[in-house]
Short mmCIF file of C-alpha atoms and ligand atoms in Angstrom, two decimals:
data_model
loop_
_atom_site.label_atom_id
_atom_site.label_comp_id
_atom_site.label_asym_id
_atom_site.label_seq_id
_atom_site.Cartn_x
_atom_site.Cartn_y
_atom_site.Cartn_z
CA MET A 25 107.48 -161.89 -46.24
CA LYS A 26 106.32 -158.27 -46.40
CA LYS A 27 104.23 -156.46 -43.23
CA TYR A 28 101.74 -154.13 -44.27
CA LYS A 29 101.07 -151.20 -41.71
CA HIS A 30 97.73 -150.54 -42.89
CA SER A 31 94.65 -152.76 -43.36
CA GLU A 32 93.48 -150.08 -46.32
CA ILE A 33 94.71 -150.89 -49.76
CA THR A 34 97.86 -149.27 -50.47
CA PRO A 35 99.43 -148.90 -53.95
CA GLU A 36 102.21 -151.14 -52.80
CA LEU A 37 99.82 -154.12 -52.28
CA ILE A 38 97.66 -153.38 -55.30
CA TYR A 39 101.13 -153.31 -56.90
CA ASN A 40 102.46 -156.54 -55.40
CA LYS A 41 99.01 -158.46 -56.47
CA ARG A 42 99.09 -157.13 -59.67
CA ARG A 43 102.60 -158.81 -60.08
CA LYS A 44 101.48 -161.95 -58.75
CA PHE A 45 99.03 -162.18 -61.09
CA ILE A 46 101.09 -161.44 -64.27
CA LYS A 47 103.48 -163.59 -63.24
CA SER A 48 100.79 -166.42 -62.66
CA ILE A 49 99.56 -165.96 -66.15
CA GLY A 50 102.70 -165.80 -67.55
CA LEU A 51 101.99 -162.27 -69.74
CA GLY A 52 102.92 -158.70 -69.14
CA VAL A 53 100.09 -156.32 -69.17
CA GLY A 54 100.70 -152.61 -69.93
CA SER A 55 104.09 -151.04 -68.64
CA ILE A 56 105.10 -153.47 -65.82
CA SER A 57 105.54 -156.43 -68.36
CA LEU A 58 107.82 -158.61 -66.06
CA SER A 59 108.88 -160.06 -69.47
CA SER A 60 110.49 -156.82 -70.84
CA ILE A 61 112.12 -155.92 -67.66
CA PRO A 62 115.84 -155.92 -68.73
CA PHE A 63 117.11 -154.88 -65.50
CA LEU A 64 114.76 -156.29 -62.55
CA ASN A 65 117.86 -159.42 -61.90
CA THR A 66 120.55 -156.66 -61.60
CA ALA A 67 118.43 -154.54 -59.26
CA TYR A 68 118.89 -156.67 -55.85
CA SER A 69 121.87 -156.44 -54.27
CA GLN A 70 123.01 -158.98 -51.27
CA ASN A 71 121.02 -159.51 -48.33
CA LYS A 72 118.41 -157.11 -49.37
CA THR A 73 116.06 -158.23 -51.60
CA GLU A 74 112.61 -156.90 -50.63
CA LEU A 75 110.99 -153.57 -51.89
CA THR A 76 110.94 -150.57 -49.58
CA SER A 77 106.92 -149.54 -48.69
CA TYR A 78 105.43 -146.58 -51.14
CA GLU A 79 104.53 -145.12 -47.66
CA ASP A 80 108.60 -144.91 -46.91
CA ILE A 81 109.69 -143.95 -50.26
CA THR A 82 107.14 -141.00 -50.42
CA SER A 83 107.52 -139.72 -46.74
CA TYR A 84 111.11 -139.82 -46.20
CA ASN A 85 112.76 -137.84 -48.91
CA ASN A 86 115.39 -135.28 -49.66
CA TYR A 87 114.01 -132.35 -51.56
CA TYR A 88 115.53 -129.26 -50.34
CA GLU A 89 113.59 -127.18 -52.13
CA PHE A 90 110.58 -127.97 -49.96
CA GLY A 91 112.76 -128.25 -46.64
CA THR A 92 115.61 -129.98 -45.16
CA GLY A 93 113.64 -132.30 -42.88
CA LYS A 94 112.85 -135.63 -43.90
CA LYS A 95 109.18 -135.25 -43.80
CA ASP A 96 109.13 -131.92 -45.34
CA PRO A 97 109.06 -132.61 -49.17
CA PHE A 98 105.86 -134.79 -48.63
CA LYS A 99 104.41 -132.26 -46.12
CA ASN A 100 105.25 -129.04 -48.43
CA SER A 101 105.04 -130.31 -52.13
CA GLN A 102 101.29 -131.50 -52.57
CA GLU A 103 100.13 -128.64 -53.96
CA PHE A 104 103.08 -128.00 -56.34
CA LYS A 105 102.38 -127.55 -59.78
CA THR A 106 103.96 -129.71 -62.53
CA LYS A 107 101.63 -128.80 -65.33
CA PRO A 108 102.54 -126.96 -67.97
CA TRP A 109 106.17 -128.45 -67.52
CA ILE A 110 108.94 -127.47 -69.93
CA VAL A 111 112.11 -129.42 -70.40
CA THR A 112 114.70 -128.11 -73.04
CA ILE A 113 117.68 -129.86 -74.24
CA GLU A 114 120.58 -127.74 -75.14
CA GLY A 115 124.19 -126.45 -75.54
CA GLU A 116 126.63 -128.62 -77.76
CA VAL A 117 123.76 -130.16 -79.86
CA ASP A 118 122.74 -129.88 -83.49
CA ASN A 119 119.29 -129.89 -82.71
CA PRO A 120 118.51 -128.30 -79.41
CA ILE A 121 114.95 -129.24 -78.45
CA THR A 122 112.01 -128.40 -76.09
CA LEU A 123 109.60 -131.05 -75.23
CA SER A 124 106.64 -130.62 -72.39
CA ALA A 125 106.66 -133.57 -69.79
CA GLU A 126 103.50 -135.10 -71.04
CA GLU A 127 105.51 -135.43 -74.66
CA ILE A 128 108.72 -137.10 -73.63
CA ILE A 129 106.40 -139.36 -71.19
CA SER A 130 104.54 -140.30 -74.33
CA LEU A 131 107.28 -140.48 -76.75
CA PHE A 132 109.24 -142.63 -74.61
CA PRO A 133 107.54 -145.84 -73.07
CA SER A 134 108.41 -146.12 -69.47
CA GLU A 135 109.35 -149.84 -68.04
CA GLU A 136 109.77 -150.75 -64.46
CA ARG A 137 113.37 -150.59 -62.95
CA VAL A 138 113.94 -151.56 -59.55
CA TYR A 139 117.05 -149.85 -58.54
CA LYS A 140 118.48 -149.28 -54.83
CA LEU A 141 119.16 -145.44 -53.96
CA ARG A 142 121.76 -144.96 -51.82
CA CYS A 143 122.00 -141.42 -49.80
CA VAL A 144 125.14 -139.89 -48.85
CA GLU A 145 123.81 -140.00 -45.28
CA GLY A 146 124.26 -143.58 -44.84
CA TRP A 147 120.65 -144.79 -45.75
CA SER A 148 118.85 -147.11 -48.30
CA MET A 149 115.85 -147.80 -50.35
CA VAL A 150 115.17 -150.37 -52.95
CA ILE A 151 112.93 -148.64 -55.40
CA PRO A 152 110.53 -149.94 -58.17
CA TRP A 153 111.00 -147.06 -60.27
CA MET A 154 109.20 -146.36 -63.72
CA GLY A 155 111.44 -144.63 -66.35
CA PHE A 156 113.53 -145.13 -69.46
CA SER A 157 117.11 -144.84 -70.44
CA LEU A 158 118.38 -141.22 -70.65
CA SER A 159 120.26 -141.91 -73.90
CA LYS A 160 117.05 -142.28 -75.49
CA LEU A 161 116.21 -138.76 -75.10
CA LEU A 162 119.65 -137.53 -75.74
CA SER A 163 119.92 -139.69 -79.16
CA LYS A 164 117.19 -136.88 -80.40
CA VAL A 165 119.27 -133.85 -80.11
CA SER A 166 122.55 -135.20 -82.17
CA ILE A 167 125.08 -134.48 -79.63
CA LYS A 168 128.38 -132.38 -81.26
CA ASN A 169 131.48 -134.18 -80.44
CA THR A 170 132.58 -131.33 -78.55
CA ALA A 171 130.15 -132.27 -75.68
CA LYS A 172 132.06 -133.85 -73.00
CA PHE A 173 129.36 -133.57 -70.31
CA VAL A 174 125.90 -133.03 -69.05
CA GLU A 175 124.60 -130.41 -66.86
CA PHE A 176 121.23 -130.95 -65.25
CA GLU A 177 118.92 -128.18 -63.79
CA SER A 178 115.94 -128.80 -61.38
CA VAL A 179 113.32 -126.00 -61.39
CA TYR A 180 113.72 -122.66 -60.14
CA ASP A 181 110.30 -121.33 -58.20
CA PRO A 182 110.52 -119.65 -54.97
CA ASP A 183 106.84 -118.82 -55.10
CA GLN A 184 105.92 -122.73 -54.45
CA MET A 185 109.12 -123.71 -53.04
CA LYS A 186 109.67 -122.16 -50.17
CA GLY A 187 112.79 -123.66 -49.27
CA GLN A 188 114.51 -121.88 -51.99
CA ARG A 189 113.75 -118.68 -50.19
CA TYR A 190 116.62 -119.51 -47.92
CA PRO A 191 120.60 -119.86 -49.67
CA VAL A 192 120.63 -123.76 -48.00
CA LEU A 193 121.98 -124.61 -51.50
CA ASN A 194 122.70 -122.38 -54.24
CA TRP A 195 119.65 -122.22 -56.30
CA PRO A 196 118.61 -123.64 -58.81
CA TYR A 197 119.94 -127.42 -57.75
CA ARG A 198 122.35 -128.38 -60.39
CA GLU A 199 123.88 -131.53 -61.18
CA GLY A 200 126.09 -133.21 -63.97
CA LEU A 201 127.46 -136.49 -65.50
CA ARG A 202 130.23 -137.01 -67.85
CA ILE A 203 128.76 -137.84 -71.32
CA ASP A 204 129.51 -141.71 -71.34
CA GLU A 205 127.96 -141.89 -67.68
CA ALA A 206 124.62 -139.99 -69.08
CA MET A 207 124.77 -142.39 -71.98
CA HIS A 208 124.95 -145.61 -69.70
CA PRO A 209 121.54 -147.32 -70.35
CA ILE A 210 120.79 -147.81 -66.37
CA THR A 211 121.14 -143.99 -66.11
CA THR A 212 117.17 -143.29 -66.04
CA VAL A 213 114.75 -140.83 -66.69
CA VAL A 214 112.25 -141.18 -64.04
CA THR A 215 108.42 -141.38 -64.81
CA GLY A 216 107.14 -143.16 -61.78
CA LEU A 217 107.29 -145.56 -58.83
CA TYR A 218 105.16 -148.46 -57.94
CA GLY A 219 103.16 -148.60 -61.29
CA LYS A 220 101.96 -144.64 -60.66
CA ALA A 221 102.93 -141.37 -61.59
CA LEU A 222 105.83 -139.97 -60.06
CA PRO A 223 104.60 -138.29 -56.75
CA ASN A 224 105.64 -134.44 -56.26
CA GLN A 225 107.98 -135.43 -53.29
CA ASN A 226 110.25 -137.75 -55.41
CA GLY A 227 110.70 -135.47 -58.04
CA ALA A 228 107.41 -134.96 -60.26
CA PRO A 229 107.27 -134.83 -63.20
CA LEU A 230 110.88 -135.91 -64.26
CA ARG A 231 113.71 -136.86 -62.33
CA ILE A 232 117.12 -138.39 -63.09
CA PHE A 233 118.18 -141.36 -61.17
CA VAL A 234 121.74 -142.96 -61.84
CA PRO A 235 121.63 -145.96 -59.58
CA TRP A 236 125.49 -146.18 -58.98
CA LYS A 237 126.02 -142.87 -57.43
CA TYR A 238 125.10 -140.97 -54.10
CA GLY A 239 121.23 -140.25 -54.42
CA PHE A 240 122.04 -136.44 -54.59
CA LYS A 241 123.36 -136.87 -58.07
CA SER A 242 119.61 -137.76 -59.23
CA ALA A 243 118.16 -134.31 -59.49
CA LYS A 244 114.67 -134.17 -59.16
CA ALA A 245 112.14 -131.78 -61.07
CA ILE A 246 114.42 -131.28 -64.17
CA VAL A 247 113.63 -128.45 -66.76
CA LYS A 248 116.90 -128.58 -68.50
CA ILE A 249 119.83 -130.77 -69.72
CA LYS A 250 122.37 -129.29 -71.11
CA LEU A 251 125.52 -130.59 -73.20
CA VAL A 252 129.06 -129.05 -72.25
CA LYS A 253 132.11 -128.73 -72.83
CA LYS A 254 133.68 -128.68 -69.26
CA MET A 255 133.13 -130.40 -65.87
CA PRO A 256 130.25 -128.55 -64.42
CA THR A 257 130.04 -127.59 -60.65
CA SER A 258 127.18 -128.79 -59.31
CA SER A 259 125.24 -127.13 -56.07
CA TRP A 260 127.02 -129.55 -53.62
CA MET A 261 130.35 -129.26 -54.96
CA ARG A 262 129.57 -125.44 -54.99
CA SER A 263 128.42 -125.78 -51.24
CA SER A 264 130.78 -128.10 -49.82
CA PRO A 265 133.75 -129.09 -52.08
CA ARG A 266 135.55 -130.83 -49.55
CA GLU A 267 132.58 -132.88 -49.12
CA TYR A 268 131.46 -133.63 -52.45
CA GLY A 269 133.43 -134.35 -55.74
CA PHE A 270 132.01 -134.42 -59.13
CA TYR A 271 132.00 -138.56 -59.47
CA SER A 272 130.41 -139.56 -56.11
CA ASN A 273 130.17 -143.05 -57.06
CA VAL A 274 129.12 -144.96 -54.19
CA ASN A 275 132.20 -146.38 -52.70
CA PRO A 276 132.76 -147.65 -49.19
CA ASN A 277 136.22 -147.24 -49.31
CA VAL A 278 136.14 -143.38 -49.30
CA SER A 279 134.82 -141.94 -46.21
CA HIS A 280 132.59 -138.95 -46.20
CA PRO A 281 134.99 -136.46 -44.31
CA ARG A 282 132.49 -136.65 -41.60
CA TRP A 283 131.54 -139.82 -41.38
CA SER A 284 132.15 -143.51 -42.68
CA GLN A 285 130.77 -144.73 -45.94
CA ALA A 286 131.44 -148.46 -44.91
CA THR A 287 127.81 -149.19 -44.01
CA GLU A 288 124.07 -148.32 -44.80
CA ARG A 289 120.64 -148.20 -42.72
CA VAL A 290 117.81 -149.75 -44.56
CA ILE A 291 114.93 -148.01 -44.48
CA GLY A 292 112.07 -149.59 -43.24
CA GLU A 293 113.73 -151.87 -41.02
CA GLY A 294 113.81 -150.08 -37.94
CA ILE A 295 116.69 -148.21 -36.47
CA LEU A 296 117.78 -151.76 -34.42
CA ALA A 297 118.04 -153.62 -37.58
CA PRO A 298 121.75 -154.32 -38.50
CA ARG A 299 123.46 -151.85 -41.09
CA ILE A 300 124.48 -153.97 -44.29
CA GLU A 301 127.92 -153.09 -45.93
CA THR A 302 127.90 -150.70 -48.57
CA GLU A 303 128.84 -151.98 -51.97
CA MET A 304 131.04 -150.28 -54.67
CA PHE A 305 129.08 -148.76 -56.94
CA ASN A 306 126.01 -149.64 -54.97
CA GLY A 307 126.46 -152.83 -56.01
CA TYR A 308 126.14 -151.86 -59.98
CA GLY A 309 129.77 -152.75 -60.42
CA ASP A 310 129.48 -155.31 -63.22
CA GLU A 311 127.59 -152.66 -65.25
CA VAL A 312 129.41 -149.86 -64.86
CA ALA A 313 132.79 -150.41 -62.99
CA ASN A 314 134.44 -150.51 -66.72
CA LEU A 315 133.66 -146.62 -66.63
CA TYR A 316 136.32 -145.73 -64.39
CA SER A 317 139.00 -147.89 -65.24
CA GLY A 318 142.42 -146.51 -64.75
CA MET A 319 140.86 -143.48 -62.67
CA ASN A 320 141.93 -143.12 -59.08
CA LEU A 321 138.55 -143.01 -57.07
CA LYS A 322 139.52 -141.63 -53.93
CA ILE A 323 141.18 -138.44 -55.82
CA ASN A 324 138.29 -138.20 -58.32
CA PHE A 325 135.68 -138.97 -55.29
N1 MTE B 414 115.94 -131.05 -57.10
C1 MTE B 414 117.19 -131.66 -55.84
N2 MTE B 414 117.24 -132.87 -56.15
C2 MTE B 414 117.33 -133.80 -55.50
C3 MTE B 414 117.49 -133.11 -54.01
C4 MTE B 414 117.45 -131.78 -53.75
O1 MTE B 414 117.35 -131.30 -52.63
N3 MTE B 414 116.84 -131.25 -55.04
N4 MTE B 414 118.17 -134.13 -53.14
C5 MTE B 414 118.88 -135.42 -53.73
C6 MTE B 414 119.21 -136.28 -52.82
S1 MTE B 414 120.51 -135.91 -51.73
C7 MTE B 414 118.88 -137.74 -52.51
S2 MTE B 414 119.34 -138.54 -51.52
C8 MTE B 414 117.50 -138.04 -53.33
C9 MTE B 414 116.67 -138.42 -52.71
O2 MTE B 414 115.37 -138.96 -53.43
P1 MTE B 414 114.07 -139.24 -53.37
O3 MTE B 414 113.61 -138.71 -51.99
O4 MTE B 414 112.93 -139.72 -54.34
O5 MTE B 414 114.27 -140.91 -52.14
O6 MTE B 414 117.20 -136.85 -54.16
C10 MTE B 414 118.26 -136.10 -55.04
N5 MTE B 414 117.72 -134.87 -55.75
MO1 MO B 415 121.24 -137.76 -50.13
#
């Protein structure tokens, strides 16, 4: 059973009540229809079956634009303006497009997708994301067959993001996927969590989430999606190529140069709770292992 830290009604409590209610009447309501959640069953892995609390998901973050401490994104992002917000999809496409975040959110209905986020630092959370497949958005631009990779760019706005006034990373934050990884149905454009709009510290108004890769592959506050011919260099590869490769699949058999990746700490269970074993592809191997058949994942780390 879930323990609630607050007596007040948290989004998590409302959410769980609503889920139970929806289940009990056997109906889907609005955007969190249980019967239309294709990915719910693949979401939970091994001994972890509980959702991480809303409080933990929104107060323990990595978002270097707002500072490098875990509490910094929550503290420093509350005034961040996510309106107006424009996203361009360009590069090796026949039909480049520019859409506002509102247009994207209304054009592509969000559904609940419960996926575990596993950070390269060795902790994880199970998050009830709201979102839709990135492939749906990419289907609007007519991708040329010269496009082999997708590059994601986060917003650059040092006036609002004080972390960007320091060269902790190569700004703007950039990430990339191979085109087949980007087109995989579980690669998600995230629009919310716990049935609500996405909090600023989690990457509002739109972020990417790639369930089988380390958390850093999932760029927040994206403004550009570029189809490209060559493998892009992500901000993390640029800052430390020995530590961060392009693929960055969750892989307990490949250690980070400075620490093991064999286990992870489940956020919310307390520091005394035993760590759990990290699974290959973060537990989503049934869905994605075929993308890497024949590849040496120690070399392509
Ligand atoms: N733009 C941007 N995106 C980012 C990051 C960042 O610093 N800037 N951090 C990454 C890392 S390391 C992780 S683990 C996840 C954390 O997502 P969360 O705070 O929503 O749990 O966001 C990723 N996306
Ligand atoms: Mo991370």
